[in-house]
Tab-separated table of C-alpha atoms in Angstrom:
chain	number	residue	atom	x	y	z
J	1	MET	CA	-0.009	-0.014	-0.004
J	2	THR	CA	1.093	3.543	-0.625
J	3	THR	CA	1.306	6.106	2.156
J	4	ARG	CA	-1.994	7.617	1.029
J	5	ASP	CA	-3.637	4.165	0.889
J	6	THR	CA	-2.497	3.434	4.449
J	7	VAL	CA	-3.728	6.793	5.751
J	8	MET	CA	-7.097	6.378	4.061
J	9	GLU	CA	-7.424	2.861	5.510
J	10	LEU	CA	-6.492	4.148	8.963
J	11	LEU	CA	-9.205	6.833	8.750
J	12	ARG	CA	-11.752	4.273	7.533
J	13	ARG	CA	-10.937	1.957	10.431
J	14	ILE	CA	-11.001	4.736	12.995
J	15	GLY	CA	-14.498	5.555	11.685
J	16	GLU	CA	-15.527	1.912	12.216
J	17	GLY	CA	-14.269	2.078	15.807
J	18	ASP	CA	-12.547	-1.307	16.183
J	19	PRO	CA	-9.304	-0.698	18.149
J	20	GLU	CA	-7.779	-4.055	17.232
J	21	ARG	CA	-8.307	-3.515	13.478
J	22	ILE	CA	-6.953	0.012	13.772
J	23	ALA	CA	-3.814	-1.253	15.546
J	24	GLU	CA	-3.091	-3.718	12.752
J	25	LEU	CA	-1.966	-0.741	10.635
J	26	TYR	CA	0.779	0.177	13.156
J	27	ALA	CA	4.290	-1.253	13.190
J	28	PRO	CA	5.145	-3.463	16.197
J	29	GLN	CA	7.262	-0.561	17.521
J	30	GLY	CA	6.773	3.058	16.691
J	31	ASP	CA	7.129	6.717	17.664
J	32	TRP	CA	3.888	7.972	19.151
J	33	LYS	CA	3.542	11.392	20.740
J	34	LEU	CA	0.801	13.846	21.654
J	35	ASP	CA	1.363	17.571	22.110
J	36	TRP	CA	0.318	17.706	25.772
J	37	PRO	CA	3.090	17.511	28.421
J	38	GLU	CA	2.440	14.240	30.292
J	39	ALA	CA	3.073	15.751	33.721
J	40	GLU	CA	0.336	18.351	33.198
J	41	HIS	CA	-2.579	16.577	31.534
J	42	GLY	CA	-4.326	14.849	34.369
J	43	ARG	CA	-4.132	11.174	33.323
J	44	ALA	CA	-7.125	10.257	35.475
J	45	GLN	CA	-9.372	12.485	33.325
J	46	THR	CA	-7.785	11.815	29.907
J	47	PRO	CA	-5.922	8.481	30.104
J	48	TRP	CA	-5.576	8.115	26.308
J	49	ILE	CA	-3.420	11.265	26.164
J	50	ARG	CA	0.068	9.844	26.732
J	51	HIS	CA	3.065	8.612	24.783
J	52	ARG	CA	2.911	5.120	23.286
J	53	SER	CA	5.352	2.899	21.469
J	54	THR	CA	3.799	-0.459	20.490
J	55	ARG	CA	0.986	-1.839	18.385
J	56	ALA	CA	-0.763	-2.943	21.592
J	57	ASP	CA	-0.452	0.652	22.824
J	58	ALA	CA	-2.164	1.851	19.666
J	59	ALA	CA	-5.128	-0.473	20.323
J	60	ALA	CA	-5.273	0.721	23.941
J	61	HIS	CA	-5.303	4.358	22.781
J	62	PHE	CA	-8.343	3.904	20.595
J	63	ARG	CA	-10.058	1.724	23.189
J	64	GLU	CA	-9.520	4.422	25.883
J	65	ILE	CA	-10.920	7.123	23.574
J	66	GLY	CA	-14.043	5.020	23.123
J	67	GLU	CA	-14.401	4.293	26.840
J	68	ASN	CA	-14.182	7.972	27.778
J	69	HIS	CA	-16.573	9.482	25.265
J	70	VAL	CA	-20.340	9.180	24.678
J	71	PRO	CA	-21.014	6.759	21.834
J	72	GLY	CA	-22.937	8.258	18.968
J	73	LYS	CA	-21.999	11.834	19.898
J	74	ALA	CA	-18.787	12.067	17.888
J	75	ALA	CA	-17.785	13.276	14.475
J	76	THR	CA	-14.583	14.039	12.661
J	77	GLU	CA	-14.184	16.348	9.738
J	78	ILE	CA	-11.103	15.746	7.640
J	79	GLU	CA	-10.187	18.948	5.797
J	80	ARG	CA	-7.005	17.916	4.067
J	81	ILE	CA	-4.582	15.078	3.687
J	82	LEU	CA	-1.066	15.988	2.598
J	83	VAL	CA	1.303	13.251	1.463
J	84	ASP	CA	5.025	13.468	0.632
J	85	ASP	CA	6.706	10.104	0.111
J	86	ASP	CA	6.372	8.199	3.412
J	87	GLU	CA	5.074	11.251	5.390
J	88	ALA	CA	1.456	12.318	5.689
J	89	VAL	CA	-0.357	15.050	7.562
J	90	VAL	CA	-4.093	14.881	8.238
J	91	LEU	CA	-5.810	18.174	9.167
J	92	GLY	CA	-9.260	18.393	10.631
J	93	GLU	CA	-11.553	18.817	13.581
J	94	ILE	CA	-12.967	16.305	16.068
J	95	ARG	CA	-16.234	16.684	17.922
J	96	GLN	CA	-16.739	14.540	21.001
J	97	THR	CA	-18.694	14.442	24.240
J	98	ALA	CA	-16.914	13.606	27.482
J	99	LYS	CA	-18.646	10.682	29.189
J	100	SER	CA	-17.673	11.722	32.715
J	101	THR	CA	-19.087	15.268	32.454
J	102	GLY	CA	-21.479	15.221	29.520
J	103	ARG	CA	-19.699	18.234	28.022
J	104	ALA	CA	-19.283	18.399	24.282
J	105	TYR	CA	-16.120	19.807	22.752
J	106	ARG	CA	-14.527	20.575	19.400
J	107	ALA	CA	-10.787	20.336	18.831
J	108	ARG	CA	-8.811	21.122	15.734
J	109	PHE	CA	-5.944	18.700	15.044
J	110	ALA	CA	-3.004	17.874	12.844
J	111	LEU	CA	-1.952	14.236	12.726
J	112	HIS	CA	1.597	13.599	11.402
J	113	LEU	CA	2.154	10.027	10.251
J	114	THR	CA	5.097	8.178	8.802
J	115	VAL	CA	4.370	5.004	6.844
J	116	GLU	CA	7.021	2.381	6.095
J	117	ASN	CA	6.213	-0.808	4.211
J	118	GLY	CA	2.502	-0.151	4.661
J	119	LEU	CA	2.682	0.229	8.452
J	120	ILE	CA	2.546	3.382	10.543
J	121	THR	CA	5.813	4.024	12.363
J	122	ARG	CA	5.138	7.568	13.565
J	123	HIS	CA	1.926	8.972	15.036
J	124	HIS	CA	2.238	12.518	16.315
J	125	VAL	CA	-0.896	14.437	17.249
J	126	TYR	CA	-1.136	18.206	17.641
J	127	GLU	CA	-4.546	19.240	18.910
J	128	ASP	CA	-6.487	21.800	20.874
J	129	SER	CA	-5.729	20.106	24.175
J	130	LEU	CA	-7.316	22.988	26.180
J	131	ALA	CA	-10.715	22.180	24.673
J	132	VAL	CA	-10.272	18.534	25.663
J	133	ALA	CA	-9.170	19.412	29.188
J	134	GLN	CA	-12.038	21.760	29.770
J	135	ALA	CA	-14.600	19.174	28.676
J	136	PHE	CA	-13.227	16.691	31.216
J	137	GLN	CA	-12.735	19.107	34.177
J	138	ARG	CA	-14.957	18.232	37.083
């Protein structure tokens, strides 16, 4: 698969919501980062926001997102996908509702992916983490 094919398949699987199938697209080991400093994000409220490094971690990430948000009250708008060789950037906006507080939020994001041999080896997310934090504050 090309980089674009892998990214499109990732987005399709994320839309289906099966963490194990999503994780199949990730390399056994990878570079996974989010833009929120770990020491400051309040892991108890947002456990999916942390660094990861394995395929199993990728599945856990998407599982934790599902566990902490209200099913059926989510949407993602993809505005642009930019691809250059093995690098891709996905730009868009997510809309979710925090399960613990019932608060809805919107967060713009950029997802930087590297694809090697059809598997994702880098997953860096840059998002509006303030919007997420405010939705989960008790």
